[in-house]
Tab-separated table of C-alpha atoms in Angstrom:
chain	number	residue	atom	x	y	z
T	27	MET	CA	81.768	64.911	40.215
T	28	ILE	CA	83.027	68.304	38.997
T	29	SER	CA	86.627	67.131	38.580
T	30	ARG	CA	85.540	64.026	36.681
T	31	SER	CA	83.347	66.122	34.410
T	32	ASN	CA	86.155	68.630	33.792
T	33	HIS	CA	88.536	65.806	32.873
T	34	LEU	CA	86.072	64.539	30.272
T	35	LEU	CA	85.630	68.054	28.898
T	36	ARG	CA	89.378	68.560	28.508
T	37	GLN	CA	89.751	65.212	26.760
T	38	LEU	CA	86.887	65.911	24.359
T	39	ALA	CA	88.141	69.430	23.637
T	40	VAL	CA	91.566	68.105	22.690
T	41	ASN	CA	90.027	65.471	20.411
T	42	SER	CA	87.648	67.911	18.720
T	43	GLY	CA	90.463	70.445	18.257
T	44	LYS	CA	92.523	67.904	16.322
T	45	ARG	CA	89.847	67.945	13.652
T	46	CYS	CA	89.685	71.749	13.312
T	47	LEU	CA	92.010	72.099	10.344
T	48	ALA	CA	89.683	73.768	7.846
T	49	THR	CA	90.042	77.445	7.046
T	50	ASN	CA	87.306	80.031	7.670
T	51	THR	CA	86.014	78.194	10.722
T	52	GLN	CA	85.421	79.397	14.256
T	53	MET	CA	85.586	77.291	17.401
T	54	VAL	CA	82.231	77.438	19.215
T	55	THR	CA	81.078	75.369	22.178
T	56	VAL	CA	77.907	73.326	21.904
T	57	ARG	CA	76.417	75.490	24.679
T	58	ASP	CA	77.031	78.688	22.708
T	59	ALA	CA	75.736	77.142	19.486
T	60	LEU	CA	72.471	76.251	21.218
T	61	ASN	CA	72.310	79.771	22.650
T	62	GLN	CA	72.765	81.228	19.161
T	63	ALA	CA	69.899	79.107	17.841
T	64	LEU	CA	67.562	80.151	20.663
T	65	ASP	CA	68.485	83.826	20.298
T	66	GLU	CA	68.001	83.851	16.536
T	67	GLU	CA	64.673	82.020	16.606
T	68	ILE	CA	63.179	84.093	19.451
T	69	GLN	CA	64.154	87.211	17.515
T	70	ARG	CA	62.879	85.824	14.209
T	71	ASP	CA	59.412	84.678	15.337
T	72	ASP	CA	57.221	86.446	17.939
T	73	ARG	CA	55.485	83.132	18.694
T	74	VAL	CA	58.659	81.483	20.010
T	75	PHE	CA	59.339	81.489	23.747
T	76	ILE	CA	61.277	79.333	26.200
T	77	LEU	CA	60.125	78.135	29.604
T	78	GLY	CA	61.551	75.886	32.287
T	79	GLU	CA	63.288	75.809	35.634
T	80	GLU	CA	65.883	78.595	36.063
T	81	VAL	CA	65.969	79.426	32.327
T	82	ALA	CA	65.486	83.183	32.869
T	83	GLN	CA	67.118	85.042	35.758
T	84	TYR	CA	69.697	82.293	36.426
T	85	ASP	CA	70.517	81.988	32.675
T	86	GLY	CA	69.702	78.264	32.703
T	87	ALA	CA	71.120	75.461	34.823
T	88	TYR	CA	73.759	74.861	32.130
T	89	LYS	CA	73.809	78.494	30.868
T	90	VAL	CA	72.307	77.542	27.513
T	91	SER	CA	69.802	80.418	27.786
T	92	LYS	CA	72.414	82.892	29.032
T	93	GLY	CA	71.499	86.518	28.345
T	94	LEU	CA	68.130	85.773	26.751
T	95	TRP	CA	65.952	86.947	29.660
T	96	LYS	CA	67.774	90.270	29.847
T	97	LYS	CA	67.359	90.676	26.085
T	98	TYR	CA	63.754	89.531	25.630
T	99	GLY	CA	62.085	89.828	29.056
T	100	ASP	CA	59.561	87.837	31.066
T	101	ASP	CA	57.145	87.141	28.220
T	102	ARG	CA	59.676	85.293	26.062
T	103	VAL	CA	61.909	83.624	28.697
T	104	VAL	CA	59.822	82.217	31.521
T	105	ASP	CA	60.997	80.790	34.840
T	106	THR	CA	58.706	78.035	36.153
T	107	PRO	CA	58.182	76.262	39.461
T	108	ILE	CA	59.719	72.818	39.927
T	109	THR	CA	56.819	70.947	38.343
T	110	GLU	CA	57.626	69.258	35.038
T	111	MET	CA	54.081	68.004	34.547
T	112	GLY	CA	52.767	71.521	35.100
T	113	PHE	CA	55.033	73.545	32.837
T	114	ALA	CA	55.115	70.859	30.136
T	115	GLY	CA	51.316	71.008	30.119
T	116	ILE	CA	51.399	74.807	29.860
T	117	ALA	CA	53.824	74.493	26.931
T	118	VAL	CA	51.652	71.936	25.116
T	119	GLY	CA	48.579	74.103	25.625
T	120	ALA	CA	50.459	77.098	24.230
T	121	ALA	CA	51.375	75.045	21.150
T	122	PHE	CA	47.710	74.079	20.712
T	123	ALA	CA	46.906	77.798	20.745
T	124	GLY	CA	49.395	78.643	17.994
T	125	LEU	CA	52.549	79.602	19.895
T	126	ARG	CA	55.896	77.792	19.444
T	127	PRO	CA	57.183	76.940	22.930
T	128	ILE	CA	60.601	75.553	23.796
T	129	CYS	CA	60.187	73.507	26.962
T	130	GLU	CA	63.486	72.940	28.767
T	131	PHE	CA	63.938	70.040	31.168
T	132	MET	CA	66.884	70.522	33.510
T	133	THR	CA	67.613	66.908	32.631
T	134	PHE	CA	65.541	64.444	30.635
T	135	ASN	CA	65.516	62.198	33.683
T	136	PHE	CA	62.943	64.671	35.027
T	137	SER	CA	60.876	64.435	31.844
T	138	MET	CA	59.355	61.268	33.264
T	139	GLN	CA	57.312	63.565	35.510
T	140	ALA	CA	55.805	65.000	32.303
T	141	ILE	CA	55.586	61.836	30.213
T	142	ASP	CA	51.790	62.018	29.851
T	143	GLN	CA	52.012	65.545	28.455
T	144	ILE	CA	54.738	64.538	25.974
T	145	ILE	CA	53.289	61.241	24.759
T	146	ASN	CA	49.510	61.568	25.155
T	147	SER	CA	49.015	65.314	24.658
T	148	ALA	CA	51.852	66.442	22.359
T	149	ALA	CA	52.641	63.374	20.243
T	150	LYS	CA	49.093	62.186	19.522
T	151	THR	CA	46.977	65.319	19.121
T	152	PHE	CA	47.794	66.074	15.470
T	153	TYR	CA	46.734	62.514	14.543
T	154	MET	CA	43.674	62.462	16.817
T	155	SER	CA	42.491	65.824	15.476
T	156	ALA	CA	42.750	64.574	11.873
T	157	GLY	CA	45.461	67.137	11.182
T	158	ARG	CA	43.508	70.131	12.479
T	159	VAL	CA	45.650	70.800	15.563
T	160	PRO	CA	49.418	70.917	14.969
T	161	VAL	CA	51.674	70.890	18.034
T	162	PRO	CA	54.804	72.930	17.253
T	163	ILE	CA	56.768	72.376	20.461
T	164	VAL	CA	60.371	71.501	21.323
T	165	PHE	CA	61.225	69.533	24.461
T	166	ARG	CA	64.951	70.013	25.043
T	167	GLY	CA	67.647	69.469	27.665
T	168	PRO	CA	70.551	67.187	28.588
T	169	ASN	CA	70.087	63.447	28.123
T	170	GLY	CA	72.165	60.403	29.040
T	171	ALA	CA	75.090	59.856	31.377
T	172	ALA	CA	76.947	62.859	32.784
T	173	ALA	CA	79.586	62.235	35.464
T	174	GLY	CA	79.053	61.067	39.026
T	175	VAL	CA	75.288	61.555	39.160
T	176	ALA	CA	74.298	57.881	39.602
T	177	ALA	CA	71.319	55.869	38.385
T	178	GLN	CA	68.475	58.379	38.606
T	179	HIS	CA	70.262	61.149	36.673
T	180	SER	CA	72.182	59.180	34.016
T	181	GLN	CA	69.599	57.536	31.805
T	182	ASP	CA	69.574	57.737	28.012
T	183	TYR	CA	66.010	58.239	26.775
T	184	SER	CA	66.800	58.093	23.066
T	185	ALA	CA	65.091	54.765	22.420
T	186	TRP	CA	62.159	55.654	24.707
T	187	PHE	CA	61.102	58.684	22.695
T	188	ALA	CA	62.109	57.278	19.298
T	189	HIS	CA	59.647	54.448	19.958
T	190	CYS	CA	56.673	56.824	19.884
T	191	PRO	CA	54.948	57.796	16.608
T	192	GLY	CA	54.106	61.481	16.483
T	193	LEU	CA	57.426	62.647	17.915
T	194	LYS	CA	60.537	63.685	16.040
T	195	VAL	CA	63.716	62.878	17.960
T	196	LEU	CA	66.968	64.772	17.339
T	197	THR	CA	70.372	63.963	18.842
T	198	PRO	CA	73.041	66.561	18.013
T	199	TYR	CA	76.726	65.796	18.398
T	200	ASP	CA	78.789	68.891	17.574
T	201	SER	CA	78.126	72.633	17.472
T	202	GLU	CA	76.852	72.734	13.887
T	203	ASP	CA	74.452	69.898	14.706
T	204	ALA	CA	73.289	71.746	17.821
T	205	LYS	CA	72.549	75.039	16.093
T	206	GLY	CA	71.202	73.763	12.790
T	207	LEU	CA	69.010	71.039	14.253
T	208	LEU	CA	67.603	73.184	17.088
T	209	LYS	CA	66.562	75.878	14.609
T	210	ALA	CA	64.915	73.195	12.453
T	211	ALA	CA	63.142	71.776	15.516
T	212	ILE	CA	61.756	75.178	16.524
T	213	ARG	CA	60.444	75.789	13.002
T	214	ASP	CA	58.864	72.333	12.681
T	215	ASP	CA	55.087	71.993	13.140
T	216	ASN	CA	55.455	68.686	14.995
T	217	PRO	CA	56.527	68.004	18.591
T	218	VAL	CA	60.292	67.485	18.693
T	219	VAL	CA	62.327	65.861	21.462
T	220	PHE	CA	65.778	67.432	21.341
T	221	LEU	CA	68.293	65.331	23.273
T	222	GLU	CA	71.479	67.191	24.182
T	223	ASN	CA	74.434	65.889	26.226
T	224	GLU	CA	75.763	67.581	29.353
T	225	ILE	CA	79.367	66.452	28.798
T	226	LEU	CA	79.371	68.022	25.324
T	227	TYR	CA	78.042	71.451	26.384
T	228	GLY	CA	81.485	72.919	27.077
T	229	VAL	CA	83.293	71.264	24.165
T	230	PRO	CA	84.343	73.601	21.313
T	231	PHE	CA	83.861	72.424	17.736
T	232	PRO	CA	84.631	74.156	14.442
T	233	MET	CA	81.723	75.998	12.834
T	234	SER	CA	81.837	77.126	9.223
T	235	GLU	CA	80.971	80.627	8.057
T	236	GLU	CA	77.698	79.247	6.737
T	237	ALA	CA	76.819	77.709	10.104
T	238	LEU	CA	77.428	81.005	11.898
T	239	LYS	CA	74.811	82.771	9.765
T	240	ASN	CA	71.265	83.421	11.005
T	241	ASP	CA	69.681	81.353	8.250
T	242	PHE	CA	71.666	78.143	8.898
T	243	VAL	CA	69.250	75.225	9.340
T	244	LEU	CA	69.963	71.506	9.047
T	245	PRO	CA	67.345	69.115	7.619
T	246	ILE	CA	65.539	66.837	10.035
T	247	GLY	CA	65.789	63.166	9.085
T	248	LYS	CA	69.134	63.342	7.296
T	249	ALA	CA	72.277	61.670	8.665
T	250	LYS	CA	75.803	62.948	8.043
T	251	ILE	CA	78.670	60.813	6.760
T	252	VAL	CA	81.507	62.179	8.882
T	253	HIS	CA	84.202	59.975	7.318
T	254	GLU	CA	83.877	57.885	4.200
T	255	GLY	CA	85.312	54.375	4.375
T	256	SER	CA	85.250	50.994	2.683
T	257	ASP	CA	85.782	48.298	5.322
T	258	VAL	CA	83.079	48.788	7.967
T	259	THR	CA	80.198	51.136	8.730
T	260	ILE	CA	80.050	52.610	12.252
T	261	VAL	CA	76.721	54.273	13.059
T	262	ALA	CA	76.477	56.528	16.125
T	263	TYR	CA	74.657	59.548	17.523
T	264	SER	CA	75.180	62.238	20.149
T	265	ARG	CA	78.273	61.578	22.269
T	266	GLY	CA	78.649	58.152	20.674
T	267	VAL	CA	79.938	59.905	17.547
T	268	GLN	CA	83.043	60.904	19.523
T	269	LEU	CA	83.693	57.251	20.361
T	270	ALA	CA	83.318	56.339	16.695
T	271	LEU	CA	85.728	59.092	15.629
T	272	ASP	CA	88.310	58.115	18.254
T	273	ALA	CA	88.015	54.481	17.176
T	274	HIS	CA	88.395	55.553	13.548
T	275	GLU	CA	91.785	57.115	14.354
T	276	GLN	CA	92.995	53.921	16.034
T	277	LEU	CA	91.664	51.664	13.281
T	278	LYS	CA	93.271	53.795	10.572
T	279	LYS	CA	96.689	53.065	12.071
T	280	GLU	CA	95.960	49.364	11.592
T	281	GLY	CA	94.861	49.735	7.968
T	282	ILE	CA	91.119	49.542	8.656
T	283	ASN	CA	89.076	52.169	6.814
T	284	ALA	CA	85.824	52.819	8.693
T	285	GLU	CA	82.881	54.841	7.425
T	286	ILE	CA	81.426	56.953	10.254
T	287	ILE	CA	77.757	57.987	10.184
T	288	ASN	CA	76.390	60.604	12.589
T	289	LEU	CA	72.655	59.893	12.667
T	290	ARG	CA	71.637	63.374	13.924
T	291	THR	CA	67.976	62.273	13.818
T	292	LEU	CA	66.625	59.096	15.412
T	293	ARG	CA	63.047	59.576	14.240
T	294	PRO	CA	62.571	59.836	11.332
T	295	LEU	CA	65.609	57.580	10.903
T	296	ASP	CA	67.722	58.083	7.773
T	297	PHE	CA	67.852	54.379	6.997
T	298	GLU	CA	68.772	54.972	3.344
T	299	THR	CA	72.177	56.383	4.299
T	300	ILE	CA	72.847	53.419	6.597
T	301	LYS	CA	71.661	50.896	4.016
T	302	ASN	CA	73.747	52.367	1.203
T	303	SER	CA	76.825	52.409	3.412
T	304	VAL	CA	76.345	48.764	4.408
T	305	LYS	CA	76.011	47.792	0.761
T	306	LYS	CA	79.454	49.322	0.245
T	307	THR	CA	81.297	48.113	3.371
T	308	HIS	CA	79.446	44.807	4.023
T	309	HIS	CA	79.901	45.257	7.783
T	310	LEU	CA	77.988	47.250	10.426
T	311	VAL	CA	78.683	48.281	14.028
T	312	THR	CA	76.325	50.541	15.981
T	313	VAL	CA	77.406	52.706	18.921
T	314	GLU	CA	75.213	54.155	21.687
T	315	TYR	CA	75.436	55.003	25.374
T	316	GLY	CA	71.996	53.606	26.153
T	317	TRP	CA	71.056	50.128	27.282
T	318	PRO	CA	71.228	47.293	24.721
T	319	PHE	CA	67.730	45.832	25.107
T	320	ALA	CA	65.307	47.405	22.589
T	321	GLY	CA	67.852	50.123	21.853
T	322	ILE	CA	68.603	52.180	18.745
T	323	GLY	CA	71.242	49.674	17.615
T	324	ALA	CA	68.724	46.856	17.944
T	325	GLU	CA	66.257	48.751	15.738
T	326	ILE	CA	68.889	49.471	13.096
T	327	SER	CA	69.940	45.826	13.116
T	328	ALA	CA	66.331	44.701	12.662
T	329	GLN	CA	65.780	47.100	9.761
T	330	ILE	CA	68.961	45.856	8.065
T	331	VAL	CA	67.811	42.237	8.428
T	332	GLU	CA	64.398	43.146	6.981
T	333	SER	CA	65.864	44.975	3.966
T	334	GLU	CA	67.878	44.027	0.882
T	335	ALA	CA	71.001	45.235	2.708
T	336	PHE	CA	71.000	41.955	4.627
T	337	ASP	CA	72.215	40.157	1.499
T	338	TYR	CA	75.276	42.416	1.418
T	339	LEU	CA	76.449	41.600	4.946
T	340	ASP	CA	79.570	39.487	5.336
T	341	ALA	CA	79.150	39.235	9.117
T	342	PRO	CA	76.460	39.798	11.758
T	343	VAL	CA	75.620	43.348	12.862
T	344	LEU	CA	77.322	44.027	16.202
T	345	ARG	CA	76.443	46.653	18.834
T	346	VAL	CA	78.441	48.729	21.298
T	347	THR	CA	76.213	49.948	24.143
T	348	GLY	CA	76.117	50.836	27.789
T	349	VAL	CA	75.958	47.924	30.217
T	350	ASP	CA	72.454	46.644	31.010
T	351	ILE	CA	72.351	47.924	34.602
T	352	PRO	CA	71.322	51.095	36.470
T	353	MET	CA	74.255	53.534	36.476
T	354	PRO	CA	76.601	53.026	39.471
T	355	TYR	CA	77.814	56.054	41.429
T	356	THR	CA	81.394	54.899	42.081
T	357	ALA	CA	83.749	56.334	39.439
T	358	THR	CA	85.378	53.028	38.526
T	359	LEU	CA	82.048	51.224	38.195
T	360	GLU	CA	80.565	54.133	36.242
T	361	ALA	CA	83.433	53.903	33.747
T	362	ALA	CA	82.895	50.150	33.485
T	363	ALA	CA	79.197	50.693	32.719
T	364	LEU	CA	79.818	53.035	29.780
T	365	PRO	CA	81.159	52.283	26.290
T	366	ASN	CA	84.549	53.624	25.194
T	367	ALA	CA	86.589	53.839	21.996
T	368	GLY	CA	88.432	50.634	22.882
T	369	HIS	CA	85.123	48.765	22.872
T	370	VAL	CA	84.379	50.121	19.391
T	371	VAL	CA	87.815	49.089	18.079
T	372	LYS	CA	87.449	45.607	19.559
T	373	THR	CA	83.966	45.187	18.101
T	374	VAL	CA	85.051	46.354	14.640
T	375	LYS	CA	87.906	43.849	14.673
T	376	LYS	CA	85.488	41.146	15.713
T	377	VAL	CA	83.058	41.901	12.892
T	378	LEU	CA	85.974	41.959	10.415
T	379	ASN	CA	87.411	38.768	11.914
T	380	VAL	CA	90.852	40.277	12.452
T	381	ALA	CA	93.088	39.894	15.495
């Protein structure tokens, strides 16, 4: 598992490094960008604290909270027992009482143990209290497929949480996304599900001088056009953005100019950016690692069909997704169950009706 994960990290680092050509930038891993956001927000606001399994003395299972316990102590960085329902409930109760907890799940696969606290307690209370009880809480941790961890530790919960009114759902891709969106999530008065990706933690991305400042915050609900194009719109989020970017490089060699949209936020969805892009390119491909049935791509496709953008399409909306099965453990079958850049290229050519 470790060697497979390291291979993916090296490959992603090489690809991200190719795009670091701007001046006045610094290469920062996603892990360190998240750590910066946590550090700055704990320091900025006395109500902010983080709790979860091994977040304090062990510096976090993935070292995202490294150094924070030594800096801020037991009251601000809290180790919990292995009981997701228990510590998620403590975090929700703290939010009810006016604190701003950051509840870390070692993996979002384990968040299913706390689903009642997330959906019934956190997501619905502001509505059920007629706006009298805000719930400023962040549920964060790695989501989706890692490497060699099989069916019970590889699930993508993006569509699950995006389905639920009352939650905001953020899916960062690179280091600027990670820092700017996490700071926005911590400052938001609503419960936020913050879906990171384990494979991306160790990948360095360029961060601008602005992004390295303490006051850098990205808006929730606003997508980013990573590359402008005219022939086809490719919409992706989280690690799927890397597939879209890799496909963009291959397509460019064949004279196909793709517009790449990094969603950043799944709920509220920035449909305006998608719609305006489709009106320009007349073609749409969505990319995600999750299952196809009732997925994010399916929702985007439905919203396109229900809007005026449908009249601008020259071909059906096509999706690139994970295969509709539980994740296999065997390396070759795992690879076969996940999307890759070749799938994106093939799908774009299909939607454009080119060989």
